[in-house]
Tab-separated table of C-alpha atoms in Angstrom:
chain	number	residue	atom	x	y	z
A	1	MET	CA	14.879	-36.883	7.932
A	2	THR	CA	14.772	-34.514	11.026
A	3	ALA	CA	13.148	-31.419	10.261
A	4	LEU	CA	14.640	-28.192	10.287
A	5	ASN	CA	14.148	-25.993	13.386
A	6	VAL	CA	13.869	-22.414	12.481
A	7	ILE	CA	14.491	-20.143	15.495
A	8	GLU	CA	13.505	-16.319	16.074
A	9	ALA	CA	17.427	-15.591	17.163
A	10	GLY	CA	18.142	-13.725	19.954
A	11	PRO	CA	21.638	-11.687	20.783
A	12	GLU	CA	22.464	-15.208	22.694
A	13	HIS	CA	22.643	-16.647	19.262
A	14	ALA	CA	25.065	-14.102	17.795
A	15	ARG	CA	28.217	-16.479	18.296
A	16	GLN	CA	26.550	-19.093	16.202
A	17	ILE	CA	25.369	-16.684	13.877
A	18	VAL	CA	28.502	-14.646	12.889
A	19	ASP	CA	30.009	-18.082	12.663
A	20	ILE	CA	27.706	-19.493	9.775
A	21	ILE	CA	28.099	-15.615	7.731
A	22	HIS	CA	32.032	-15.938	7.780
A	23	ARG	CA	31.881	-19.736	7.014
A	24	SER	CA	29.279	-18.737	3.940
A	25	PHE	CA	30.531	-15.578	2.276
A	26	GLY	CA	34.039	-16.816	3.012
A	27	SER	CA	33.050	-19.655	0.583
A	28	ARG	CA	31.954	-18.073	-1.911
A	29	PRO	CA	34.231	-16.535	-5.049
A	30	ALA	CA	35.973	-13.426	-4.692
A	31	LEU	CA	34.166	-10.152	-5.432
A	32	ASP	CA	34.939	-6.734	-6.422
A	33	PRO	CA	34.023	-4.828	-4.339
A	34	PRO	CA	34.465	-7.394	-1.487
A	35	SER	CA	31.757	-8.374	0.472
A	36	THR	CA	31.539	-6.467	4.024
A	37	ALA	CA	30.177	-9.871	5.597
A	38	MET	CA	33.599	-10.917	6.983
A	39	ASP	CA	33.656	-7.425	8.854
A	40	GLU	CA	30.412	-8.722	11.239
A	41	THR	CA	31.382	-9.489	14.816
A	42	GLU	CA	29.633	-11.217	17.530
A	43	GLU	CA	28.832	-7.780	18.749
A	44	SER	CA	27.547	-6.282	15.267
A	45	VAL	CA	25.534	-9.261	15.189
A	46	ALA	CA	24.065	-9.338	18.594
A	47	ALA	CA	23.249	-5.780	18.424
A	48	VAL	CA	21.165	-6.956	15.166
A	49	LEU	CA	19.771	-9.456	17.084
A	50	ALA	CA	18.331	-7.295	20.001
A	51	GLY	CA	16.768	-4.778	17.451
A	52	PRO	CA	15.163	-6.029	14.541
A	53	GLY	CA	15.927	-9.626	14.951
A	54	GLY	CA	17.150	-12.610	12.627
A	55	LEU	CA	16.931	-16.193	12.034
A	56	LEU	CA	18.868	-19.220	12.751
A	57	VAL	CA	18.364	-22.870	11.269
A	58	GLU	CA	19.196	-25.867	13.363
A	59	ARG	CA	18.675	-29.598	12.893
A	60	ARG	CA	19.570	-31.806	15.662
A	61	GLY	CA	21.269	-28.977	17.533
A	62	LEU	CA	23.517	-28.125	14.622
A	63	PRO	CA	23.700	-24.794	13.026
A	64	MET	CA	22.995	-24.600	9.448
A	65	GLY	CA	21.814	-21.353	8.211
A	66	ALA	CA	20.851	-17.665	9.321
A	67	LEU	CA	20.138	-14.156	8.214
A	68	LEU	CA	19.495	-10.812	9.897
A	69	PHE	CA	16.590	-8.697	9.386
A	70	ASP	CA	16.671	-4.915	8.521
A	71	GLU	CA	13.667	-2.769	9.541
A	72	SER	CA	15.224	0.503	8.229
A	73	ARG	CA	12.357	0.960	5.424
A	74	PRO	CA	8.792	1.775	6.507
A	75	GLY	CA	6.770	-0.750	5.248
A	76	LEU	CA	9.452	-3.236	4.551
A	77	LEU	CA	11.301	-6.051	6.048
A	78	GLY	CA	15.280	-6.085	4.841
A	79	LEU	CA	16.844	-9.334	4.495
A	80	ARG	CA	20.629	-9.651	5.457
A	81	ARG	CA	23.440	-11.965	5.826
A	82	VAL	CA	21.283	-14.659	4.069
A	83	ALA	CA	23.809	-17.556	4.870
A	84	VAL	CA	23.873	-21.282	4.712
A	85	ASP	CA	27.076	-23.306	5.940
A	86	PRO	CA	28.483	-24.408	2.625
A	87	ASP	CA	29.104	-28.061	3.928
A	88	LEU	CA	25.425	-28.096	4.148
A	89	GLN	CA	23.909	-26.894	1.372
A	90	ASP	CA	20.991	-28.308	-0.805
A	91	ARG	CA	18.762	-29.419	2.181
A	92	GLY	CA	16.474	-26.581	1.942
A	93	VAL	CA	17.894	-24.577	4.534
A	94	ALA	CA	17.450	-21.151	2.399
A	95	SER	CA	14.167	-21.931	1.377
A	96	ALA	CA	12.896	-22.568	5.044
A	97	MET	CA	14.574	-19.492	6.127
A	98	VAL	CA	12.919	-17.390	3.240
A	99	GLY	CA	9.464	-19.110	4.424
A	100	VAL	CA	9.690	-18.119	8.029
A	101	ALA	CA	10.918	-14.387	6.945
A	102	GLU	CA	7.938	-13.955	4.964
A	103	ASP	CA	5.462	-15.333	7.539
A	104	THR	CA	7.709	-12.930	9.782
A	105	ALA	CA	7.029	-9.746	7.994
A	106	GLU	CA	3.511	-10.782	7.328
A	107	GLU	CA	3.167	-10.698	11.598
A	108	ARG	CA	4.759	-7.358	11.555
A	109	GLY	CA	2.510	-5.702	9.447
A	110	LYS	CA	4.734	-5.153	6.648
A	111	ASP	CA	3.976	-4.648	3.208
A	112	GLY	CA	6.648	-6.663	1.800
A	113	ILE	CA	10.981	-7.554	1.388
A	114	TRP	CA	13.894	-6.319	0.055
A	115	LEU	CA	17.211	-7.804	-0.082
A	116	HIS	CA	20.736	-7.198	-2.146
A	117	VAL	CA	21.996	-9.884	-4.288
A	118	ARG	CA	25.532	-9.479	-6.158
A	119	GLU	CA	25.207	-9.907	-9.885
A	120	GLU	CA	28.560	-12.272	-9.906
A	121	LEU	CA	26.682	-14.975	-8.262
A	122	PRO	CA	24.074	-15.910	-11.048
A	123	GLU	CA	22.935	-19.146	-8.422
A	124	THR	CA	21.778	-16.740	-6.011
A	125	VAL	CA	20.059	-14.614	-8.568
A	126	GLN	CA	18.382	-17.853	-9.743
A	127	PHE	CA	17.064	-18.563	-6.337
A	128	TRP	CA	15.435	-15.566	-5.832
A	129	THR	CA	13.993	-15.143	-8.901
A	130	ARG	CA	12.436	-18.704	-8.859
A	131	ARG	CA	10.628	-17.227	-5.466
A	132	PHE	CA	8.810	-14.345	-7.226
A	133	TYR	CA	11.451	-11.904	-5.862
A	134	HIS	CA	12.130	-9.300	-8.767
A	135	PRO	CA	15.272	-6.896	-9.219
A	136	HIS	CA	13.819	-3.499	-9.423
A	137	ALA	CA	17.256	-1.545	-8.467
A	138	GLN	CA	20.790	-2.004	-9.139
A	139	SER	CA	24.126	0.155	-7.886
A	140	GLY	CA	27.075	-1.714	-9.631
A	141	SER	CA	27.197	-5.195	-9.207
A	142	THR	CA	24.643	-4.900	-6.374
A	143	ILE	CA	21.094	-5.671	-7.469
A	144	GLU	CA	18.314	-4.813	-4.941
A	145	PHE	CA	15.398	-7.188	-5.329
A	146	GLY	CA	12.121	-7.044	-3.735
A	147	LYS	CA	8.779	-9.097	-3.101
A	148	THR	CA	5.149	-7.757	-2.418
A	149	LEU	CA	3.235	-10.176	-0.094
A	150	TRP	CA	0.249	-11.903	-0.867
A	151	LEU	CA	-3.234	-11.549	1.031
A	152	SER	CA	-6.223	-13.406	2.173
A	153	ARG	CA	-9.145	-12.291	3.900
A	154	GLU	CA	-13.041	-12.892	4.263
A	155	ILE	CA	-15.547	-10.414	2.787
A	156	PRO	CA	-18.872	-10.787	4.409
A	157	THR	CA	-21.168	-8.752	2.226
A	158	ALA	CA	-21.686	-7.508	-1.395
A	159	ASP	CA	-21.180	-3.850	-0.147
A	160	ASP	CA	-17.865	-5.139	1.742
A	161	MET	CA	-16.509	-6.814	-1.744
A	162	LYS	CA	-17.171	-3.479	-3.234
A	163	ALA	CA	-15.506	-1.497	-0.544
A	164	PHE	CA	-12.288	-3.910	-1.068
A	165	ALA	CA	-11.919	-3.288	-4.550
A	166	GLY	CA	-12.283	0.364	-3.907
A	167	ARG	CA	-9.591	0.080	-1.546
A	168	LEU	CA	-7.475	-1.452	-4.533
A	169	SER	CA	-8.588	0.871	-7.123
A	170	THR	CA	-6.186	3.513	-5.123
A	171	LEU	CA	-3.196	1.854	-6.212
A	172	LEU	CA	-4.273	0.883	-9.478
A	173	HIS	CA	-2.994	3.297	-12.751
A	174	ALA	CA	-2.891	2.530	-16.460
A	175	GLY	CA	-1.282	-0.512	-17.708
A	176	ASP	CA	-2.446	-2.688	-14.845
A	177	LEU	CA	-4.206	-6.019	-15.440
A	178	LEU	CA	-6.117	-7.862	-13.413
A	179	VAL	CA	-6.702	-11.662	-13.564
A	180	LEU	CA	-10.052	-12.530	-11.592
A	181	SER	CA	-10.573	-16.556	-10.776
A	182	GLY	CA	-13.343	-18.131	-8.594
A	183	ASP	CA	-16.730	-20.431	-8.844
A	184	LEU	CA	-20.005	-18.790	-10.909
A	185	GLY	CA	-21.391	-16.540	-8.391
A	186	ALA	CA	-18.485	-15.948	-6.086
A	187	GLY	CA	-18.397	-12.399	-6.755
A	188	LYS	CA	-16.327	-11.491	-9.405
A	189	THR	CA	-18.526	-8.940	-11.212
A	190	THR	CA	-19.228	-7.449	-7.986
A	191	PHE	CA	-15.529	-7.015	-7.071
A	192	THR	CA	-14.990	-5.360	-10.518
A	193	GLN	CA	-18.014	-2.718	-9.654
A	194	GLY	CA	-16.295	-1.545	-6.478
A	195	LEU	CA	-13.114	-1.090	-8.907
A	196	GLY	CA	-15.355	0.863	-11.406
A	197	ASP	CA	-16.953	2.957	-8.770
A	198	GLY	CA	-13.265	3.721	-7.295
A	199	LEU	CA	-11.933	4.517	-10.559
A	200	GLY	CA	-14.787	6.662	-11.706
A	201	VAL	CA	-15.507	5.211	-14.847
A	202	ARG	CA	-18.823	5.349	-16.551
A	203	GLY	CA	-21.216	2.435	-15.659
A	204	PRO	CA	-23.388	0.461	-14.904
A	205	VAL	CA	-20.454	-2.299	-14.778
A	206	THR	CA	-22.353	-5.591	-15.854
A	207	SER	CA	-21.098	-9.021	-16.832
A	208	PRO	CA	-19.571	-8.567	-20.505
A	209	THR	CA	-20.441	-12.377	-20.792
A	210	PHE	CA	-22.166	-12.243	-24.069
A	211	VAL	CA	-19.996	-9.303	-25.748
A	212	ILE	CA	-16.671	-10.990	-24.175
A	213	ALA	CA	-15.105	-7.012	-23.570
A	214	ARG	CA	-16.333	-3.958	-22.496
A	215	THR	CA	-14.875	-0.646	-21.943
A	216	HIS	CA	-15.943	1.835	-19.404
A	217	PRO	CA	-14.466	5.496	-19.900
A	218	SER	CA	-13.344	7.621	-17.155
A	219	LEU	CA	-15.572	10.276	-15.709
A	220	VAL	CA	-12.680	11.576	-13.516
A	221	GLY	CA	-9.418	11.917	-16.271
A	222	GLY	CA	-8.258	8.573	-15.377
A	223	PRO	CA	-7.527	5.227	-16.950
A	224	PRO	CA	-11.045	3.536	-18.547
A	225	LEU	CA	-11.847	0.432	-17.325
A	226	VAL	CA	-11.318	-2.928	-19.447
A	227	HIS	CA	-13.884	-5.679	-18.349
A	228	VAL	CA	-13.596	-8.569	-20.600
A	229	ASP	CA	-15.450	-12.147	-19.655
A	230	ALA	CA	-12.718	-15.060	-20.790
A	231	TYR	CA	-15.453	-17.835	-19.628
A	232	ARG	CA	-16.172	-18.741	-22.911
A	233	LEU	CA	-12.741	-18.383	-24.660
A	234	GLY	CA	-11.226	-21.658	-25.439
A	235	ASP	CA	-7.265	-20.810	-25.289
A	236	ALA	CA	-4.822	-17.697	-25.103
A	237	ALA	CA	-5.301	-17.323	-28.896
A	238	GLU	CA	-8.760	-16.395	-28.592
A	239	ILE	CA	-7.545	-13.455	-26.110
A	240	ASP	CA	-5.153	-12.369	-28.805
A	241	ASP	CA	-8.090	-12.386	-31.415
A	242	ILE	CA	-9.948	-9.514	-29.178
A	243	ASP	CA	-7.185	-7.436	-29.219
A	244	LEU	CA	-6.626	-6.252	-25.853
A	245	ASP	CA	-2.858	-5.395	-26.638
A	246	ALA	CA	-4.068	-2.497	-28.084
A	247	THR	CA	-5.984	-1.136	-25.037
A	248	THR	CA	-3.804	-2.556	-22.223
A	249	ASP	CA	-1.056	0.264	-21.929
A	250	ASP	CA	-3.839	2.721	-21.211
A	251	ALA	CA	-6.526	1.211	-19.447
A	252	VAL	CA	-6.752	-1.089	-16.185
A	253	THR	CA	-7.792	-4.218	-17.446
A	254	VAL	CA	-9.955	-6.991	-15.589
A	255	VAL	CA	-10.201	-10.340	-16.969
A	256	GLU	CA	-12.861	-12.695	-15.516
A	257	TRP	CA	-11.875	-16.526	-15.826
A	258	GLY	CA	-8.546	-15.008	-17.249
A	259	ASP	CA	-6.346	-18.111	-15.393
A	260	GLY	CA	-4.037	-19.654	-18.006
A	261	LEU	CA	-5.328	-17.062	-20.486
A	262	ALA	CA	-4.563	-13.678	-19.754
A	263	GLU	CA	-1.034	-13.226	-18.064
A	264	GLN	CA	0.314	-13.143	-21.464
A	265	LEU	CA	-0.890	-9.157	-21.851
A	266	SER	CA	1.531	-8.479	-19.096
A	267	ASP	CA	4.936	-9.029	-17.205
A	268	SER	CA	3.050	-7.878	-14.159
A	269	TRP	CA	-0.438	-8.277	-12.528
A	270	LEU	CA	-2.605	-9.127	-9.879
A	271	HIS	CA	-3.952	-12.718	-9.432
A	272	VAL	CA	-7.561	-11.986	-7.409
A	273	ARG	CA	-9.302	-15.074	-6.594
A	274	ILE	CA	-12.950	-15.117	-4.925
A	275	GLU	CA	-14.091	-18.280	-3.202
A	276	VAL	CA	-17.282	-18.966	-1.259
A	277	ARG	CA	-16.877	-20.005	2.278
A	278	GLY	CA	-18.805	-23.397	2.754
A	279	ALA	CA	-21.520	-24.454	0.319
A	280	ARG	CA	-24.594	-22.808	-0.029
A	281	PRO	CA	-28.309	-24.740	0.304
A	282	GLY	CA	-29.069	-27.011	-2.594
A	283	ASP	CA	-25.923	-25.886	-4.149
A	284	PRO	CA	-23.136	-27.998	-2.396
A	285	LEU	CA	-20.557	-27.524	-5.348
A	286	GLY	CA	-20.682	-23.554	-5.047
A	287	THR	CA	-21.464	-22.861	-8.626
A	288	ALA	CA	-24.962	-21.507	-8.207
A	289	VAL	CA	-25.291	-17.900	-10.203
A	290	ASP	CA	-24.977	-15.254	-7.577
A	291	THR	CA	-28.380	-14.045	-6.049
A	292	GLY	CA	-26.893	-10.952	-4.454
A	293	GLY	CA	-26.927	-12.611	-1.047
A	294	ASP	CA	-24.618	-12.337	1.881
A	295	GLU	CA	-23.020	-15.597	1.836
A	296	THR	CA	-19.173	-15.089	2.793
A	297	ARG	CA	-16.227	-14.971	0.654
A	298	VAL	CA	-12.340	-15.176	0.828
A	299	ILE	CA	-10.385	-13.032	-1.451
A	300	THR	CA	-6.730	-13.685	-2.006
A	301	VAL	CA	-4.519	-10.908	-3.895
A	302	LYS	CA	-0.986	-12.507	-5.538
A	303	PRO	CA	1.102	-9.700	-7.070
A	304	ARG	CA	3.379	-10.755	-9.935
A	305	GLY	CA	5.927	-9.070	-11.593
A	306	PRO	CA	8.383	-6.032	-10.756
A	307	ARG	CA	5.163	-3.507	-11.210
A	308	TRP	CA	3.895	-4.563	-7.682
A	309	VAL	CA	7.278	-4.312	-5.854
A	310	GLY	CA	7.309	-1.861	-3.280
A	311	VAL	CA	3.293	-1.281	-3.657
A	312	PRO	CA	1.279	-1.008	-0.054
A	313	LEU	CA	-0.797	-3.629	-0.925
A	314	ARG	CA	-1.350	-5.054	2.446
A	315	SER	CA	-1.623	-1.977	4.658
A	316	THR	CA	-3.931	-0.118	1.748
A	317	LEU	CA	-6.238	-3.400	1.585
A	318	LEU	CA	-6.252	-4.576	5.380
A	319	GLY	CA	-5.786	-1.145	6.925
A	320	GLU	CA	-2.386	-2.322	8.677
């Protein structure tokens, strides 16, 4: 099968794109109020392509799909007129465009993406929901969906890890949940110490392995930090046994080894994965207990759920 070719479109592609928009939106059920997509002209599309730009999908020179970008909102990339030729559905065109659009947003230093979807189009709503876009506003029958982009970066030293976590702490408030994963000794507790410093909680923040959960009250009038080590917990039922539901709404909760266990505590969370870059001498699997060395780590932060829509995660953590 010939691969799809996703092109960063310019004004010279306006005629092809307006044709796809008209074909796509013209094939949809009648809506009230009707979509304004049918009002697009070659001139109006060319004007957008000369500014924020757009994408065109082709295969063997055949135009198959298109979208237009919108940069009217600081820190965000909007997607408009997302269109696939109705005779060429179910060929991965829309998914390919969305993937490239997210890459474009990252390259442009954006924190996230927004777009409008009509609630009368349930299959379209489902498409975006499956790709971790969340509804966060609605005007009439128009739903605004959003997604905050994930990020990954190298962390050379333990001090850098604490500083990174400290920047993240400026975005946190009561009710936030962080699920931490990574090898033994990767730096999960070091990360949590940085969070604790940033939140201004009573320390010291140490691994709660033998007590399962430890609460650090705030010294500055903010939320407490609840630090959980789920390493010895067998399943999600054991998370229930330590009654975290009683504190989740009022605290910032960090669960080490929480993959597949802690996500039930909230409809939104941050998944934070920390990996050691390369094997350490005498430790080819990277499973030794952290000795405080300065091996480079790679930290990945992925937001999940509506809480993180519109939050400047990338720009705060990466200084973009």
